[in-house]
mmCIF file of C-alpha atoms in Angstrom:
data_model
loop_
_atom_site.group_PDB
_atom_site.id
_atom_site.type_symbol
_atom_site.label_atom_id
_atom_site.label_comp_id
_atom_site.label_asym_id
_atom_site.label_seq_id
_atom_site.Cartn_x
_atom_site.Cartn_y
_atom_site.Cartn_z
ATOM 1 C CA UNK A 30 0.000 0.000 0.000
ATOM 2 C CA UNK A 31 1.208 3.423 -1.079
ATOM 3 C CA UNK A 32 1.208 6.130 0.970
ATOM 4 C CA UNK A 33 -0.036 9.402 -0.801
ATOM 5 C CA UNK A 34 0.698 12.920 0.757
ATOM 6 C CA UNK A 35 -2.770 14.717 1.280
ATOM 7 C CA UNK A 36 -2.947 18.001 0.279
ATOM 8 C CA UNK A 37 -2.555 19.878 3.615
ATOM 9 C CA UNK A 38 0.537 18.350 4.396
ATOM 10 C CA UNK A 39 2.006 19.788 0.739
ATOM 11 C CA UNK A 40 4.380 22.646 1.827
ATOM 12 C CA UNK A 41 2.437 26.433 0.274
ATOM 13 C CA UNK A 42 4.259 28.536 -2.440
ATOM 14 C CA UNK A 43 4.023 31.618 -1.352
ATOM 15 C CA UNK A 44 5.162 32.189 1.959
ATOM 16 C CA UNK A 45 8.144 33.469 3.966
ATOM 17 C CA UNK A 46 9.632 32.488 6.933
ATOM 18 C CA UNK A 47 9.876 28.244 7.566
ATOM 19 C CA UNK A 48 9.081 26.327 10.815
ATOM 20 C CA UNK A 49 9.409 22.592 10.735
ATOM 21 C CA UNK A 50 6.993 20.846 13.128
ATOM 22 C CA UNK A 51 6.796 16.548 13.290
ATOM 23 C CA UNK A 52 3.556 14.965 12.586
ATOM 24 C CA UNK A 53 2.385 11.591 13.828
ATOM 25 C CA UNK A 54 0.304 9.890 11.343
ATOM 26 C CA UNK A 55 -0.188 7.052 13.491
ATOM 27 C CA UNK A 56 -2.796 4.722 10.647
ATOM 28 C CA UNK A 57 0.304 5.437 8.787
ATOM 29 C CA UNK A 58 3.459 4.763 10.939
ATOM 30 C CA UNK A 59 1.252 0.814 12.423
ATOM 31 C CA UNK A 60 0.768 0.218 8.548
ATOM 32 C CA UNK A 61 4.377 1.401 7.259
ATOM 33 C CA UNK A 62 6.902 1.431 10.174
ATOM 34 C CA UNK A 63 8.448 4.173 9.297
ATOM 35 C CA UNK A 64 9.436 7.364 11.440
ATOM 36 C CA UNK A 65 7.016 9.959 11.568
ATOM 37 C CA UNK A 66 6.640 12.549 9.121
ATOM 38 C CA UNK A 67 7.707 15.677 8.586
ATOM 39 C CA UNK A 68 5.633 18.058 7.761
ATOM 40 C CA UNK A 69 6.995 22.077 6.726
ATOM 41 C CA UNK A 70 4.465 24.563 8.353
ATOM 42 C CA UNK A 71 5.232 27.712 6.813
ATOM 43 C CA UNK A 72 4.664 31.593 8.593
ATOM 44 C CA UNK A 73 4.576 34.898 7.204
ATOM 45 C CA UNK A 74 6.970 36.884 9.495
ATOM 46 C CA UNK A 75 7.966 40.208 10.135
ATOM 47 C CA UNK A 76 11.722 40.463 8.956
ATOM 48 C CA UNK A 77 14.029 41.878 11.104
ATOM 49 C CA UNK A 78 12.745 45.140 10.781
ATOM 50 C CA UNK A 79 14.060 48.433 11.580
ATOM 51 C CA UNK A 80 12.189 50.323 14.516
ATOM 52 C CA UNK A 81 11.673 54.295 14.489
ATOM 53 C CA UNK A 82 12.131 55.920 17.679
ATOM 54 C CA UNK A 83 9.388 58.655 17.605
ATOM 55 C CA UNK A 84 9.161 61.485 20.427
ATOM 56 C CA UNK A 85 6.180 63.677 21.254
ATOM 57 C CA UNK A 86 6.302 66.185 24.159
ATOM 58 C CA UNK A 87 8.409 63.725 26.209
ATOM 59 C CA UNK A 88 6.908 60.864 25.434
ATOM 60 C CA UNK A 89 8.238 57.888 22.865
ATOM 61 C CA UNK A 90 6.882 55.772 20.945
ATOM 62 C CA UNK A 91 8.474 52.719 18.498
ATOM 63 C CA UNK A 92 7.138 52.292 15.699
ATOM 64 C CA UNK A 93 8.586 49.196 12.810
ATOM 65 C CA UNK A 94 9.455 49.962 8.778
ATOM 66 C CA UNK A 95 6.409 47.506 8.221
ATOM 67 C CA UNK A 96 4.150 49.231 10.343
ATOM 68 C CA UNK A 97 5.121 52.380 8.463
ATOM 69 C CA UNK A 98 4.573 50.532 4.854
ATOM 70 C CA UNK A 99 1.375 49.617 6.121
ATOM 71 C CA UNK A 100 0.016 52.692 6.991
ATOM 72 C CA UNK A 101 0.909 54.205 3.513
ATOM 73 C CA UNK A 102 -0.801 51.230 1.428
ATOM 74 C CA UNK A 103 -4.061 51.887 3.189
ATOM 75 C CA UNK A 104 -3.778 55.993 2.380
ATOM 76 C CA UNK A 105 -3.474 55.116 -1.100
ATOM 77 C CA UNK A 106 -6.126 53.164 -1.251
ATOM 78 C CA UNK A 107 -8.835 54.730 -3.182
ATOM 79 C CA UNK A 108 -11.392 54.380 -0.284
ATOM 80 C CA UNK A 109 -9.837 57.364 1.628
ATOM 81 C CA UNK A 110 -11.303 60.370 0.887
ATOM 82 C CA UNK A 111 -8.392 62.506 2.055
ATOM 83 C CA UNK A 112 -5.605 60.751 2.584
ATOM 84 C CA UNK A 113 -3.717 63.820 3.985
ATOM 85 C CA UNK A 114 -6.162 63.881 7.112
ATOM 86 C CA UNK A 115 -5.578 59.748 7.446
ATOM 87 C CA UNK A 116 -4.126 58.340 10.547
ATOM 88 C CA UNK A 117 -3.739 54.881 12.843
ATOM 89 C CA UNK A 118 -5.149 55.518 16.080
ATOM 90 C CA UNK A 119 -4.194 53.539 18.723
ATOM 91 C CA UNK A 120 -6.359 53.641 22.029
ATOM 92 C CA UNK A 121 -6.227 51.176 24.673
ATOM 93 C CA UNK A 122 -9.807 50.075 26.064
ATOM 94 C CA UNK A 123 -11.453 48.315 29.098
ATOM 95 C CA UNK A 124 -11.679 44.905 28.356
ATOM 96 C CA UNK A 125 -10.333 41.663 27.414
ATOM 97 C CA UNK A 126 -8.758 38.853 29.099
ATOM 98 C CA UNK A 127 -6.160 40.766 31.067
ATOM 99 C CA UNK A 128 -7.842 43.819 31.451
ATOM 100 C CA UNK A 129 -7.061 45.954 28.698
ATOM 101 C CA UNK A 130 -6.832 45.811 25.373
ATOM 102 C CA UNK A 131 -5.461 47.732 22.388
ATOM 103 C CA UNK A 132 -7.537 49.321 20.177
ATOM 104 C CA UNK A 133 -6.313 50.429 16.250
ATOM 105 C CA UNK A 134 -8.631 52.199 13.931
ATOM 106 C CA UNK A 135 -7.707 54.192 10.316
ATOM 107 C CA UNK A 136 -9.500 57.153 10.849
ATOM 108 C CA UNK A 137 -10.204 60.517 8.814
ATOM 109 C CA UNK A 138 -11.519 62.394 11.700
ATOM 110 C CA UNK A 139 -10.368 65.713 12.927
ATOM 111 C CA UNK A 140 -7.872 65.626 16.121
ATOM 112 C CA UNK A 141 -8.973 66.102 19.748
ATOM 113 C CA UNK A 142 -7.254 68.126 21.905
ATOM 114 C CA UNK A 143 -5.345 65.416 24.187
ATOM 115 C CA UNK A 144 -4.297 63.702 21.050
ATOM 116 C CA UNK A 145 -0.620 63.546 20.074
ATOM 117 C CA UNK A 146 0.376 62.692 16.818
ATOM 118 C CA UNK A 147 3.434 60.761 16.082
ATOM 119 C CA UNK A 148 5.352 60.949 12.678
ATOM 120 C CA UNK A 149 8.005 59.420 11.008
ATOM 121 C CA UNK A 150 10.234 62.225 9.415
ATOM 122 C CA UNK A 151 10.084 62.288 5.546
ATOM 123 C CA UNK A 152 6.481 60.564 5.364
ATOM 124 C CA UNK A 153 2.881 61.211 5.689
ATOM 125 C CA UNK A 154 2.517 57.681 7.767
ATOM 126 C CA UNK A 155 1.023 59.120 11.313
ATOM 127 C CA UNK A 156 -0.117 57.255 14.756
ATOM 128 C CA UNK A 157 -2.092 59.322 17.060
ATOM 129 C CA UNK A 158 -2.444 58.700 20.178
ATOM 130 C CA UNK A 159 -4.144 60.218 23.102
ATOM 131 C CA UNK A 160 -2.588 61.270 26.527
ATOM 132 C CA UNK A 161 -4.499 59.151 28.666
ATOM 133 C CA UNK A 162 -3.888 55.703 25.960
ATOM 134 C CA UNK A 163 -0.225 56.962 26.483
ATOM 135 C CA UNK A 164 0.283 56.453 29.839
ATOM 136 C CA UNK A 165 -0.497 52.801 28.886
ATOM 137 C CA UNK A 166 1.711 52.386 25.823
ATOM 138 C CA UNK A 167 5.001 54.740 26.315
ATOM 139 C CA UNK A 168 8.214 52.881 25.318
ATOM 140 C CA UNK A 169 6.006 50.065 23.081
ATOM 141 C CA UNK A 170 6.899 49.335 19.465
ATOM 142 C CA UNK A 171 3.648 49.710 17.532
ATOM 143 C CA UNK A 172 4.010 46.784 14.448
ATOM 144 C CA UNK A 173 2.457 45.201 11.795
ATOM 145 C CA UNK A 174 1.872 41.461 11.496
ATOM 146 C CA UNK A 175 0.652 39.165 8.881
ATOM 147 C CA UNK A 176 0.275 35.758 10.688
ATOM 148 C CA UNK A 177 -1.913 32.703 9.111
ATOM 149 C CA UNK A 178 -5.141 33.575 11.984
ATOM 150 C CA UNK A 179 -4.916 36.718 11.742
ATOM 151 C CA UNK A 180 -3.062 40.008 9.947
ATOM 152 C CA UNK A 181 -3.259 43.283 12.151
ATOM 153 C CA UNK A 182 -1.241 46.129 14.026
ATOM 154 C CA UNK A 183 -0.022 45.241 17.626
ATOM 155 C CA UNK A 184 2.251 46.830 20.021
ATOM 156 C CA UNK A 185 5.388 44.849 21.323
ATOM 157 C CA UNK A 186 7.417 45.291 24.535
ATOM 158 C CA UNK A 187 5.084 47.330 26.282
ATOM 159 C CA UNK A 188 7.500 48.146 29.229
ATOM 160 C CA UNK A 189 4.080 49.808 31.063
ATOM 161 C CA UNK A 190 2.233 45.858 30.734
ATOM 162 C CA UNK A 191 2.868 43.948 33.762
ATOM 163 C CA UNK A 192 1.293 40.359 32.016
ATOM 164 C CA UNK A 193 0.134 40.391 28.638
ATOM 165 C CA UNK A 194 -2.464 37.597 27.141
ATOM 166 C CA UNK A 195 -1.078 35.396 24.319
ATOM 167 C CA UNK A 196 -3.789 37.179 21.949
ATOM 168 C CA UNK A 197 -1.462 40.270 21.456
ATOM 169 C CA UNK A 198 -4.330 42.595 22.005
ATOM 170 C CA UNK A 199 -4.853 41.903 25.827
ATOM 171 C CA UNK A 200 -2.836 43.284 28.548
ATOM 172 C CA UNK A 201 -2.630 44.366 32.344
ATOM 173 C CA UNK A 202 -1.255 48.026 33.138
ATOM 174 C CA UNK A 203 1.316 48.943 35.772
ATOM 175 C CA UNK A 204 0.071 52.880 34.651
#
């Protein structure tokens, strides 16, 4: 009896980075005695990016090339009505698992007056961010991800998170 590779265990064309993780087929190991096999899981990772310290009265904020890329696809998108005025918000929320979560939305609206808006020199790419979502979020590295569950902004080492839920949008505050 031959043994034919299903179709999920055939490795996918196009994708980036390459875990390996074994597989125990155990109908087919009792029929064929053979070690288990391996099957190539393949991720889409963020390279080894370069991070962008940004400062604001004081206050910094990290934000990734990829992050950066991302928020200048979506202004030229024809969607946005004025893509001068777009921005990534970040807000954190009551809520989730550990407490609080993060909260990104692309957003045309005008600015408040507690909102601080962080730029990247030479580019229209902005993050805004208001004073009180701050106090939760100083120091973090604001990213972009493209995983196979999910593709979305997240922030990484939050130095003000004392645990942080394996979702990535969860955390608890030391603010």
């Amino acid at each position: 009896m031959e043994f034919k590779n299903p179709e999920f265990l055939k490795p996918k064309q196009k994708m980036f980075a390459t875990r390996t993780a074994s597989v125990t087929r155990n109908s087919y190991i009792k029929h064929q005695r053979q070690s288990p096999v391996r099957v190539q899981q393949r991720y889409r990772s963020t390279p080894s990016a370069d991070v962008h310290r940004l400062e604001k009265d004081g206050e910094s904020l990290f934000v990734t090339d990829k992050c950066i890329q991302t928020i200048k696809k979506l202004q030229s998108k024809d969607s946005v009505k004025d893509k001068a005025k777009m921005k990534l918000r970040l807000a954190i929320e009551g809520g989730g698992c550990s407490g609080m979560q993060y909260n990104f939305t692309i957003d045309e609206e005008p600015l408040a007056e507690d909102d601080l808006v962080f730029q990247p020199e030479n580019t229209n790419a902005r993050i805004v961010v208001d004073r009180e979502s701050l106090k939760h979020v100083k120091g973090s590295t604001v990213d972009f991800e493209e995983e196979m569950i999910r593709t979305s902004f997240v922030v990484k080492n939050n130095p003000q998170a004392e645990q942080s839920c394996g979702c990535k949008v969860s955390f608890s505050s030391k603010a």
